[in-house]
Structure formats: C-alpha cells, structure tokens
Coordinates of N, CA, C and O in Angstrom, one line a residue:
N1 N -8.8 -18.0 -47.1 CA -9.0 -19.3 -46.3 C -7.9 -18.9 -45.0 O -6.9 -18.7 -45.0
D2 N -8.6 -19.5 -43.9 CA -8.1 -19.8 -42.9 C -7.1 -21.0 -42.9 O -7.1 -21.8 -43.4
I3 N -6.3 -21.0 -42.1 CA -5.4 -22.2 -41.7 C -5.6 -22.7 -41.0 O -5.6 -22.3 -39.4
F4 N -5.6 -23.8 -41.0 CA -6.2 -24.6 -39.6 C -5.0 -26.0 -38.9 O -4.1 -25.9 -40.1
F5 N -4.3 -25.9 -37.8 CA -3.5 -26.8 -37.4 C -3.8 -27.9 -36.9 O -4.7 -27.9 -35.9
Q6 N -3.8 -29.1 -37.5 CA -4.4 -30.0 -37.1 C -3.5 -31.5 -36.8 O -2.8 -31.2 -37.6
S7 N -4.1 -32.4 -35.9 CA -3.7 -34.0 -35.7 C -4.5 -34.6 -35.7 O -5.6 -34.4 -35.0
N8 N -4.1 -35.5 -36.4 CA -5.2 -36.7 -36.9 C -6.4 -36.2 -36.9 O -7.8 -36.6 -36.2
N9 N -6.9 -35.4 -37.8 CA -7.7 -34.8 -38.3 C -8.6 -33.8 -37.4 O -9.9 -33.7 -37.7
V10 N -8.0 -33.6 -36.4 CA -8.7 -32.7 -35.3 C -8.4 -31.2 -35.4 O -6.9 -31.3 -35.1
A11 N -8.4 -30.4 -35.3 CA -8.0 -29.0 -35.2 C -7.9 -28.6 -33.7 O -8.9 -28.6 -33.0
Y12 N -6.6 -28.4 -33.7 CA -6.2 -28.0 -32.6 C -5.9 -26.0 -32.4 O -5.9 -25.2 -31.4
A13 N -5.6 -25.8 -33.7 CA -5.0 -23.9 -34.1 C -6.0 -23.6 -35.0 O -6.1 -24.2 -35.9
Q14 N -5.9 -22.4 -35.4 CA -6.5 -21.7 -36.5 C -6.1 -20.2 -37.1 O -5.8 -19.4 -35.7
F15 N -5.4 -20.1 -37.6 CA -5.3 -18.7 -38.4 C -6.4 -18.1 -39.0 O -6.9 -18.6 -39.8
D16 N -7.2 -17.5 -38.2 CA -8.5 -16.7 -38.8 C -7.8 -15.1 -39.4 O -7.5 -14.0 -38.9
Y17 N -8.3 -15.3 -41.1 CA -7.5 -14.2 -41.9 C -8.6 -13.2 -41.9 O -8.1 -11.7 -41.5
A18 N -9.8 -13.4 -41.6 CA -11.1 -11.9 -41.9 C -10.4 -11.3 -40.1 O -10.7 -10.0 -40.0
D19 N -10.5 -11.9 -39.1 CA -10.0 -11.2 -37.7 C -8.8 -11.2 -37.8 O -8.1 -10.5 -36.1
D20 N -7.8 -11.7 -38.2 CA -6.3 -11.4 -38.2 C -5.6 -11.9 -37.0 O -5.1 -11.0 -36.0
C21 N -6.0 -13.0 -36.6 CA -5.3 -13.5 -35.4 C -5.3 -15.1 -35.3 O -5.8 -16.1 -36.2
F22 N -4.7 -15.8 -34.3 CA -4.7 -17.0 -34.2 C -5.2 -17.4 -32.9 O -5.0 -16.8 -31.7
R23 N -5.8 -18.6 -33.2 CA -6.7 -18.9 -32.0 C -6.4 -20.6 -31.7 O -6.1 -21.2 -32.7
L24 N -6.4 -20.9 -30.3 CA -6.4 -22.1 -30.3 C -7.7 -22.5 -29.6 O -8.7 -22.2 -29.1
I25 N -7.9 -23.8 -30.5 CA -9.4 -24.3 -30.4 C -9.4 -25.2 -29.3 O -10.6 -25.6 -28.9
K26 N -8.6 -25.8 -28.9 CA -8.8 -27.3 -28.2 C -7.7 -26.9 -26.8 O -6.5 -25.9 -27.5
N27 N -7.2 -27.0 -25.6 CA -6.5 -27.0 -25.0 C -5.2 -27.6 -25.4 O -4.9 -28.5 -25.9
V28 N -4.1 -26.7 -25.0 CA -2.4 -27.2 -25.7 C -2.3 -27.5 -24.0 O -2.0 -26.5 -23.3
D29 N -1.5 -28.8 -24.1 CA -0.6 -29.0 -22.9 C 0.8 -29.0 -23.3 O 0.8 -30.2 -24.1
A30 N 1.5 -27.7 -23.5 CA 2.5 -27.7 -24.0 C 3.9 -27.0 -23.0 O 3.5 -26.7 -22.0
G31 N 5.2 -27.3 -23.2 CA 6.3 -27.1 -22.3 C 5.9 -25.7 -22.9 O 5.3 -24.6 -22.0
N32 N 6.8 -24.9 -23.4 CA 7.2 -23.3 -23.6 C 6.6 -23.0 -25.1 O 6.6 -23.8 -25.8
V33 N 5.7 -22.4 -24.6 CA 5.1 -21.4 -26.2 C 5.7 -20.3 -26.5 O 5.8 -19.2 -25.2
T34 N 6.6 -19.8 -27.3 CA 6.5 -18.7 -27.8 C 6.2 -17.8 -28.6 O 5.6 -18.4 -29.7
C35 N 5.6 -16.7 -28.1 CA 5.1 -15.6 -28.9 C 5.9 -14.3 -29.2 O 6.2 -13.8 -28.1
N36 N 6.0 -14.2 -30.4 CA 6.8 -12.7 -30.6 C 5.8 -11.3 -30.7 O 6.5 -10.5 -31.3
G37 N 4.7 -11.7 -30.9 CA 3.7 -10.3 -30.9 C 2.9 -10.4 -30.1 O 3.3 -10.8 -28.5
N38 N 1.3 -9.5 -30.2 CA 0.8 -9.6 -29.0 C -0.1 -11.0 -28.5 O -0.4 -11.8 -30.2
L39 N 0.0 -11.6 -27.6 CA -1.2 -12.5 -27.5 C -2.4 -12.4 -26.6 O -2.8 -12.0 -25.3
N40 N -3.5 -12.0 -27.1 CA -4.6 -11.5 -26.2 C -5.6 -13.2 -26.1 O -5.6 -14.1 -26.8
V41 N -5.7 -13.1 -24.6 CA -5.8 -14.8 -24.1 C -7.5 -14.1 -23.3 O -7.7 -13.2 -22.7
H42 N -8.1 -14.9 -23.4 CA -9.8 -14.6 -22.7 C -9.6 -15.2 -21.7 O -9.9 -14.3 -20.8
S43 N -8.8 -16.1 -20.9 CA -8.6 -16.7 -19.6 C -7.2 -17.8 -19.7 O -7.2 -18.1 -20.4
M44 N -7.0 -17.9 -18.4 CA -5.8 -18.9 -18.5 C -6.0 -19.7 -17.0 O -6.7 -19.4 -16.3
D45 N -5.3 -20.9 -16.7 CA -5.9 -21.9 -16.1 C -4.5 -22.6 -16.1 O -3.8 -23.1 -17.0
T46 N -4.3 -23.3 -15.0 CA -3.5 -24.3 -14.7 C -3.7 -25.4 -14.7 O -5.4 -25.8 -14.7
I47 N -2.9 -26.6 -15.3 CA -3.5 -28.0 -15.0 C -3.2 -28.6 -13.8 O -1.9 -28.7 -13.5
G48 N -4.4 -28.8 -13.1 CA -4.1 -29.0 -11.7 C -3.8 -27.7 -10.6 O -3.7 -27.1 -10.5
D49 N -3.7 -28.2 -9.4 CA -3.5 -27.3 -8.2 C -2.3 -27.0 -8.0 O -1.6 -27.7 -7.5
V50 N -1.5 -26.4 -9.0 CA -0.2 -25.6 -9.3 C 0.1 -24.0 -9.3 O -0.9 -23.2 -9.6
D51 N 0.7 -23.8 -9.0 CA 1.2 -22.2 -9.1 C 1.3 -21.7 -10.5 O 1.4 -22.6 -11.4
M52 N 0.8 -20.5 -11.0 CA 0.9 -19.6 -12.2 C 1.7 -18.9 -12.1 O 2.0 -17.9 -11.0
I53 N 3.1 -19.1 -12.9 CA 4.1 -17.9 -12.9 C 4.0 -17.0 -14.0 O 4.2 -17.7 -15.1
L54 N 4.1 -15.6 -13.9 CA 4.0 -14.8 -15.4 C 5.4 -14.4 -15.3 O 6.2 -13.9 -14.2
K55 N 6.2 -15.0 -16.7 CA 7.5 -14.3 -16.3 C 7.7 -13.1 -17.3 O 6.8 -12.7 -18.2
Q56 N 8.8 -12.2 -16.9 CA 9.5 -11.4 -18.0 C 10.6 -11.4 -18.1 O 11.4 -11.2 -17.1
N57 N 11.4 -11.7 -19.2 CA 12.8 -11.7 -19.6 C 13.2 -13.4 -18.7 O 14.1 -13.0 -17.8
N58 N 12.5 -13.8 -18.8 CA 12.4 -15.2 -17.8 C 13.2 -15.3 -16.6 O 13.6 -16.0 -15.6
E59 N 12.6 -14.1 -15.7 CA 12.3 -14.0 -14.3 C 11.0 -13.8 -13.8 O 10.3 -13.2 -14.9
D60 N 10.8 -14.3 -12.8 CA 9.5 -14.3 -12.2 C 9.0 -12.7 -12.1 O 9.5 -12.5 -10.9
A61 N 7.9 -12.5 -12.6 CA 7.3 -11.1 -12.2 C 6.2 -11.1 -11.6 O 6.1 -10.6 -10.7
L62 N 5.2 -12.6 -11.6 CA 4.1 -12.6 -10.8 C 3.8 -13.8 -10.8 O 3.7 -14.6 -11.4
E63 N 3.5 -14.0 -9.7 CA 3.1 -15.3 -9.3 C 2.0 -15.3 -8.3 O 1.4 -15.2 -7.8
L64 N 0.5 -16.6 -9.1 CA -0.1 -16.7 -8.4 C -0.4 -18.0 -7.6 O -0.4 -19.3 -8.7
K65 N 0.0 -18.0 -6.8 CA -0.3 -19.3 -5.9 C -1.3 -19.9 -5.3 O -2.1 -19.6 -5.4
S66 N -1.1 -21.3 -5.4 CA -2.2 -22.1 -5.2 C -2.8 -21.8 -3.8 O -3.9 -22.5 -3.6
D67 N -1.8 -21.6 -2.8 CA -2.7 -21.1 -1.2 C -3.1 -19.6 -1.4 O -3.1 -19.1 -0.4
D68 N -3.9 -19.2 -2.3 CA -4.3 -17.6 -2.6 C -3.7 -16.8 -2.2 O -4.2 -15.4 -1.8
R69 N -2.2 -16.8 -2.7 CA -1.4 -15.6 -2.4 C -0.9 -15.3 -3.8 O -0.7 -16.0 -4.5
I70 N -0.8 -13.7 -4.0 CA -0.3 -13.4 -4.9 C 0.9 -12.7 -4.8 O 1.3 -12.0 -3.4
I71 N 1.8 -13.2 -5.1 CA 3.1 -12.6 -4.8 C 3.7 -11.6 -6.2 O 4.4 -12.2 -7.3
A72 N 3.8 -10.6 -6.1 CA 4.8 -9.6 -6.9 C 6.2 -9.8 -7.2 O 6.3 -9.0 -6.0
N73 N 7.0 -9.8 -7.7 CA 8.4 -9.7 -7.4 C 8.7 -8.6 -8.5 O 10.0 -8.0 -8.3
K74 N 8.0 -7.3 -8.6 CA 8.1 -6.5 -9.5 C 7.1 -5.1 -9.1 O 6.3 -5.4 -7.9
V75 N 7.5 -4.0 -9.2 CA 6.5 -2.7 -8.3 C 5.6 -2.8 -9.3 O 5.1 -2.9 -10.3
I76 N 4.1 -2.9 -8.2 CA 2.6 -3.1 -9.2 C 2.3 -1.4 -8.9 O 2.3 -0.6 -8.1
Q77 N 1.8 -0.9 -9.9 CA 1.3 0.3 -10.2 C 0.0 0.5 -10.5 O -0.5 -0.3 -11.7
C78 N -0.8 1.0 -9.6 CA -2.6 0.9 -9.8 C -2.5 2.4 -10.5 O -2.3 3.4 -9.8
G79 N -3.2 2.2 -11.6 CA -3.9 3.6 -12.5 C -5.1 4.1 -11.6 O -5.4 5.4 -12.0
G80 N -5.9 3.3 -10.9 CA -7.1 3.8 -10.4 C -6.7 3.6 -8.6 O -5.7 3.5 -8.1
N81 N -7.7 3.5 -8.0 CA -7.7 3.2 -6.5 C -7.5 1.9 -6.4 O -7.9 0.8 -6.6
L82 N -6.5 1.8 -5.0 CA -6.6 0.2 -4.5 C -7.2 0.3 -3.5 O -7.3 1.0 -2.3
K83 N -8.2 -1.1 -3.4 CA -9.2 -1.1 -2.2 C -9.1 -2.5 -1.8 O -8.5 -3.5 -2.3
T84 N -8.6 -2.4 -0.1 CA -8.1 -3.9 0.3 C -8.7 -3.7 1.9 O -9.3 -2.5 2.5
Q85 N -9.1 -4.8 2.7 CA -9.5 -5.1 3.7 C -8.5 -4.8 4.9 O -8.3 -4.5 5.9
E86 N -7.0 -5.7 4.4 CA -6.0 -5.4 4.8 C -4.5 -5.1 4.6 O -4.5 -5.8 3.4
I87 N -3.5 -4.4 5.1 CA -2.5 -4.6 4.6 C -1.6 -5.1 5.4 O -1.4 -4.9 6.5
D88 N -0.3 -6.2 5.2 CA 0.5 -6.7 6.1 C 2.2 -6.6 5.2 O 1.8 -7.1 4.4
T89 N 2.7 -6.5 6.3 CA 3.9 -6.9 5.7 C 4.3 -8.3 5.3 O 3.6 -9.6 6.4
I90 N 5.4 -8.8 4.6 CA 5.5 -10.4 4.7 C 6.8 -10.9 6.2 O 6.8 -12.2 5.9
A91 N 7.3 -10.1 6.6 CA 8.0 -10.0 7.5 C 7.9 -9.3 9.2 O 6.9 -8.4 8.3
P92 N 8.3 -9.4 10.3 CA 8.2 -9.0 11.5 C 9.1 -7.1 10.6 O 10.4 -6.9 11.4
L93 N 9.0 -6.8 9.9 CA 9.6 -5.0 9.6 C 8.9 -4.2 9.4 O 7.3 -4.3 9.4
D94 N 9.7 -3.0 9.7 CA 8.5 -1.6 9.4 C 7.9 -1.7 8.0 O 8.5 -2.2 7.5
M95 N 6.5 -0.9 8.2 CA 5.8 -0.8 6.8 C 5.9 0.8 6.5 O 5.8 1.6 7.9
I96 N 6.4 1.0 5.6 CA 6.8 2.6 5.0 C 6.1 2.8 4.1 O 5.7 2.4 3.0
L97 N 5.2 3.8 4.2 CA 4.0 4.4 3.0 C 4.8 5.6 2.4 O 5.2 6.5 3.4
K98 N 4.6 5.6 1.4 CA 5.8 6.6 0.7 C 4.5 7.6 -0.5 O 3.7 7.4 -1.0
V99 N 5.0 8.7 -0.6 CA 4.5 9.8 -1.7 C 5.5 10.1 -2.4 O 6.4 11.1 -1.7
S100 N 5.6 10.2 -3.7 CA 6.3 10.4 -4.7 C 7.7 9.9 -4.2 O 8.8 10.5 -4.3
G101 N 8.3 8.8 -3.6 CA 9.7 8.2 -3.2 C 9.7 8.9 -1.9 O 10.7 8.3 -1.1
G102 N 9.1 9.7 -1.1 CA 9.3 10.1 0.1 C 8.6 9.5 1.2 O 7.6 9.4 1.1
S103 N 9.3 9.1 2.1 CA 8.7 8.7 3.3 C 7.9 9.5 3.8 O 8.2 10.7 4.1
F104 N 6.7 8.8 4.2 CA 5.5 9.8 4.7 C 5.2 9.4 6.0 O 4.6 10.0 7.3
L105 N 4.9 8.2 6.1 CA 4.5 7.2 7.4 C 5.4 6.2 7.5 O 4.8 5.4 6.5
E106 N 5.7 5.9 8.8 CA 6.4 4.6 9.2 C 5.5 3.6 10.0 O 5.1 4.7 11.3
L107 N 5.0 2.4 10.2 CA 4.3 1.8 10.9 C 5.5 0.8 11.6 O 5.9 0.0 10.9
K108 N 6.1 1.0 12.7 CA 7.2 0.9 13.1 C 6.4 -0.8 14.2 O 5.6 -0.9 14.7
T109 N 8.0 -1.7 14.4 CA 7.3 -3.0 14.4 C 7.7 -2.7 16.1 O 6.9 -3.6 16.8
D110 N 8.2 -1.7 16.5 CA 8.0 -1.3 18.2 C 6.8 -0.4 18.5 O 6.9 0.2 19.7
D111 N 5.8 -0.6 18.3 CA 4.6 -0.3 18.1 C 4.3 1.5 18.2 O 3.4 2.1 18.9
R112 N 5.1 2.0 17.4 CA 5.1 3.3 17.1 C 4.7 3.6 15.6 O 5.0 2.7 14.9
I113 N 4.2 4.7 15.7 CA 4.1 5.2 14.2 C 4.7 6.6 13.8 O 4.4 7.2 15.0
V114 N 5.5 6.8 13.3 CA 6.2 7.9 12.7 C 5.6 8.5 11.5 O 6.0 8.0 10.4
A115 N 5.3 9.4 11.7 CA 5.0 10.4 10.7 C 6.3 11.7 10.5 O 6.1 12.3 11.2
N116 N 6.6 11.6 9.1 CA 7.4 12.3 8.6 C 7.2 13.8 7.7 O 8.1 14.4 7.6
K117 N 5.6 13.9 8.0 CA 5.1 15.2 7.3 C 3.9 15.5 8.5 O 3.7 14.9 9.5
V118 N 3.6 16.7 8.2 CA 2.6 17.3 8.8 C 1.5 16.3 8.9 O 1.1 16.0 7.9
I119 N 0.3 16.1 10.0 CA -1.0 15.2 10.2 C -1.6 16.1 10.6 O -1.9 17.1 11.2
Q120 N -2.8 16.4 9.5 CA -3.9 17.4 9.9 C -5.2 16.7 9.8 O -5.2 15.9 8.9
C121 N -6.0 16.7 10.8 CA -7.1 16.1 11.3 C -8.4 17.3 10.7 O -8.5 18.3 11.5
G122 N -9.4 16.4 10.0 CA -10.4 17.4 9.8 C -11.7 17.4 11.0 O -12.5 18.0 10.9
S123 N -11.3 16.6 11.5 CA -12.1 16.3 12.9 C -11.9 16.3 14.0 O -10.7 16.6 14.3
N124 N -12.1 16.0 15.3 CA -11.7 15.5 16.5 C -10.4 14.7 16.5 O -10.3 13.6 16.0
L125 N -9.4 15.1 17.3 CA -8.2 14.0 17.7 C -8.6 13.7 19.1 O -8.6 14.2 19.9
K126 N -8.9 12.4 19.6 CA -8.5 12.2 20.9 C -7.9 11.0 20.8 O -7.4 10.6 20.2
T127 N -7.2 11.6 22.4 CA -5.9 10.7 23.0 C -5.8 10.6 24.1 O -6.2 11.4 25.1
Q128 N -5.0 9.6 24.7 CA -5.0 9.6 26.5 C -3.8 10.3 26.9 O -3.8 10.9 27.9
E129 N -2.8 10.5 25.7 CA -1.4 11.2 26.2 C -1.1 12.0 25.3 O -0.6 11.2 23.8
I130 N 0.0 13.0 25.3 CA 1.0 13.7 24.6 C 2.1 13.4 25.1 O 1.9 14.2 26.0
D131 N 3.0 13.1 24.4 CA 4.3 12.9 24.9 C 5.1 14.0 23.5 O 5.2 12.9 22.4
T132 N 6.5 14.3 23.9 CA 7.4 14.7 23.2 C 8.2 13.5 23.0 O 8.3 12.7 23.6
I133 N 9.3 13.5 22.0 CA 10.2 12.3 21.5 C 11.6 12.7 22.0 O 12.3 11.9 21.9
A134 N 11.4 13.6 22.7 CA 13.2 13.9 23.3 C 12.6 14.8 24.3 O 11.6 15.5 24.2
P135 N 13.4 15.1 25.5 CA 13.3 16.2 26.3 C 13.2 17.5 25.8 O 14.3 18.3 26.3
L136 N 12.2 17.9 25.1 CA 12.0 19.0 24.1 C 10.8 20.1 24.6 O 9.9 19.5 25.2
D137 N 10.5 21.2 24.4 CA 9.5 21.9 24.7 C 8.3 21.1 23.9 O 8.7 20.7 22.8
L138 N 7.0 21.5 24.4 CA 5.8 21.1 23.5 C 5.1 22.0 23.3 O 4.8 22.9 24.5
V139 N 5.0 23.0 22.2 CA 3.9 23.6 21.8 C 3.0 23.5 21.3 O 2.8 23.0 20.2
L140 N 1.5 23.8 21.4 CA 0.2 24.2 20.9 C 0.0 25.1 20.6 O -0.1 26.6 20.9
K141 N -0.5 25.2 19.2 CA -0.3 26.4 18.2 C -2.1 26.3 17.6 O -2.6 25.2 17.7
R142 N -2.5 27.3 17.5 CA -3.6 28.0 16.8 C -3.3 28.6 15.5 O -2.7 29.8 16.1
D143 N -3.6 28.3 14.3 CA -3.4 28.9 13.0 C -1.8 29.7 13.1 O -1.4 30.6 12.8
N144 N -0.7 28.7 13.6 CA 0.4 29.0 13.7 C 0.9 29.5 14.7 O 2.2 30.6 14.3
V145 N 0.3 30.1 15.3 CA 0.5 31.0 16.9 C 0.6 30.1 17.8 O -0.4 29.1 18.3
S146 N 1.4 30.3 18.8 CA 1.9 29.5 20.0 C 0.8 30.0 20.8 O 0.8 31.3 21.2
M147 N -0.1 29.2 21.6 CA -1.0 29.5 22.6 C -0.6 28.8 24.0 O -0.6 29.8 25.1
V148 N 0.0 27.6 24.1 CA 0.1 27.0 25.2 C 1.9 26.3 25.1 O 1.9 25.7 23.7
E149 N 2.8 26.7 25.7 CA 3.7 26.0 25.6 C 4.0 25.3 26.9 O 4.0 25.9 28.2
L150 N 4.8 23.9 26.8 CA 4.9 23.3 28.1 C 6.5 23.2 27.8 O 7.4 22.4 27.3
Q151 N 7.6 24.3 28.5 CA 8.7 24.4 28.7 C 9.1 23.2 29.8 O 8.5 22.7 30.6
D152 N 10.5 23.4 29.8 CA 11.3 22.7 30.8 C 10.7 23.5 32.5 O 11.2 24.1 32.7
G153 N 9.9 22.5 33.1 CA 9.4 22.7 34.6 C 8.5 24.1 34.4 O 8.3 24.4 35.6
K154 N 8.0 24.2 33.6 CA 6.7 25.4 33.4 C 5.6 25.7 32.1 O 6.4 24.7 31.2
T155 N 4.8 25.8 32.7 CA 3.4 26.2 31.5 C 3.6 27.6 31.4 O 3.3 28.3 32.1
V156 N 3.6 27.9 29.9 CA 3.1 29.1 29.7 C 2.0 29.5 28.5 O 2.3 28.9 27.5
L157 N 1.3 30.1 28.9 CA 0.3 30.4 28.3 C 0.1 31.8 27.3 O 0.3 32.8 28.1
N158 N 0.4 32.1 26.3 CA 0.4 32.9 25.5 C -0.9 33.6 25.4 O -0.7 34.1 24.1
T159 N -2.1 33.7 26.1 CA -3.0 34.0 25.4 C -3.9 34.7 27.0 O -3.5 33.8 27.9
N160 N -5.0 35.1 26.8 CA -5.7 35.3 28.2 C -6.0 34.5 28.5 O -6.8 33.3 27.3
T161 N -6.3 33.9 29.4 CA -6.7 32.7 30.2 C -8.2 32.8 31.4 O -8.2 33.5 31.7
E162 N -9.2 32.3 30.5 CA -10.2 32.3 31.7 C -10.6 30.5 32.2 O -10.4 29.8 31.6
C163 N -10.7 30.8 33.6 CA -10.9 30.0 34.4 C -12.6 29.7 34.5 O -12.7 30.5 35.3
N164 N -13.1 28.8 34.7 CA -14.6 28.7 34.6 C -14.5 27.6 36.0 O -15.8 26.8 36.4
N165 N -13.5 27.3 36.9 CA -13.5 26.8 37.8 C -11.9 26.5 38.5 O -11.8 27.7 38.5
V166 N -12.1 26.1 39.7 CA -11.2 26.5 40.7 C -9.6 25.9 40.1 O -9.4 24.9 40.0
I167 N -8.8 26.6 40.7 CA -7.3 26.3 40.1 C -6.6 26.0 41.6 O -6.2 27.2 42.2
T168 N -6.1 25.0 41.9 CA -5.2 24.6 43.1 C -3.7 24.8 42.9 O -3.6 23.9 41.9
C169 N -2.9 25.3 43.6 CA -1.7 25.4 43.5 C -1.0 24.7 44.5 O -1.9 25.8 45.9
E170 N -0.1 24.1 44.9 CA 0.7 23.8 46.1 C 1.3 24.9 46.8 O 1.7 25.2 47.9
D171 N 1.9 25.4 46.1 CA 3.2 26.7 46.0 C 2.4 27.7 45.6 O 2.0 28.3 44.6
R172 N 1.9 28.9 46.7 CA 1.2 30.2 46.3 C 1.6 31.1 46.1 O 1.4 32.4 46.8
K173 N 2.3 31.7 45.0 CA 3.1 32.3 44.4 C 2.2 33.1 43.3 O 1.6 32.6 42.6
S174 N 2.2 34.2 43.5 CA 1.2 35.3 42.5 C 2.1 36.3 42.1 O 2.9 36.8 42.6
V175 N 2.1 36.5 40.9 CA 2.9 37.8 40.1 C 1.7 38.8 39.8 O 0.7 38.0 38.7
V176 N 1.9 40.0 40.0 CA 0.8 41.0 39.4 C 1.3 41.9 38.2 O 2.4 42.2 38.2

C-alpha cells in the first residue's frame, strides 16, 4: 500500500511502493526541504519573480536570475558542444581562452589579440598590416623554410625572385 501525507483530508505527498518513489501531489510552499537521497524533479519554479538559487554544501552554485542571467559560481563543464551567439566578460577585463589549463588565446582590453600558440589558417589570411611585437626581424616561411626576411634596414629574399613589373629604387646600387 502507498503512504499518503495529508492535511485536512487533502493529499499533499505520496510514497509510491510500486515505483519506489516519493511524489509531491500539490504545490508545497516550504522553507528548507532536506533530501538525503536522489530527488528527481520534473520541473521547478519560483513563487513570484525572484531568483532561484541552487546550492551545494550551503554555497551558491548556480543562480537563475530574474533578469534573464545565469550566474555559475563553479566551473561549468560541457560534455557536448557549447553553442552561443555572444561571449562577454562580466567586467572590463581580459578574456583568456584555455586548452587543458594552458593559455591559448587572450582577448586584451587594449584591443589586442594575443595568440600563445601557432595560428593555422585553412584559407586566406587578409590583413592591412603586419608588424612585429618587438624590434625584431620578421621572417615569412613556407613549409618551415625562410622565404623572405625583413631584417634591420634590409629585405632578404631567400629564393629566386621573378618580377612581373618594374622595381624602382632611389639608390641604384646593384650587386652581380
């Protein structure tokens, strides 16, 4: 036989022996409810337009805010894909993307993007300007072989060069 919990002959909860579960039949407006086993819930809702806070060890773990924000006070781990339209920081701070704990890409507040690993483009890379991050030489490679080097005050071509147009130089020195 099932056990029903009643008040004024109205059932509020039921222990179902066949399904081996405890069911709340009517809405329960209670302060703290303690469950020492599994609590399987079909849905939860707040009473009124207030925040819902999920706690772990009496600390806020996840807050469902009434202003359509979700605040996670713990690390959120996704087993599948994470799909979103926008990612933003909660303060004017740098955003750091990590892989296995190591910094991979940093979006800096001073309008820089710092890549701490090699960037590989599977298509064309279009840019207006390339600059070094320090007064160092810039080396353009193909298949890990230096093709063009911009050294301090000179350009070094490390391959045969074919010109399909006119090259104009102010200083007309030639080396044969």
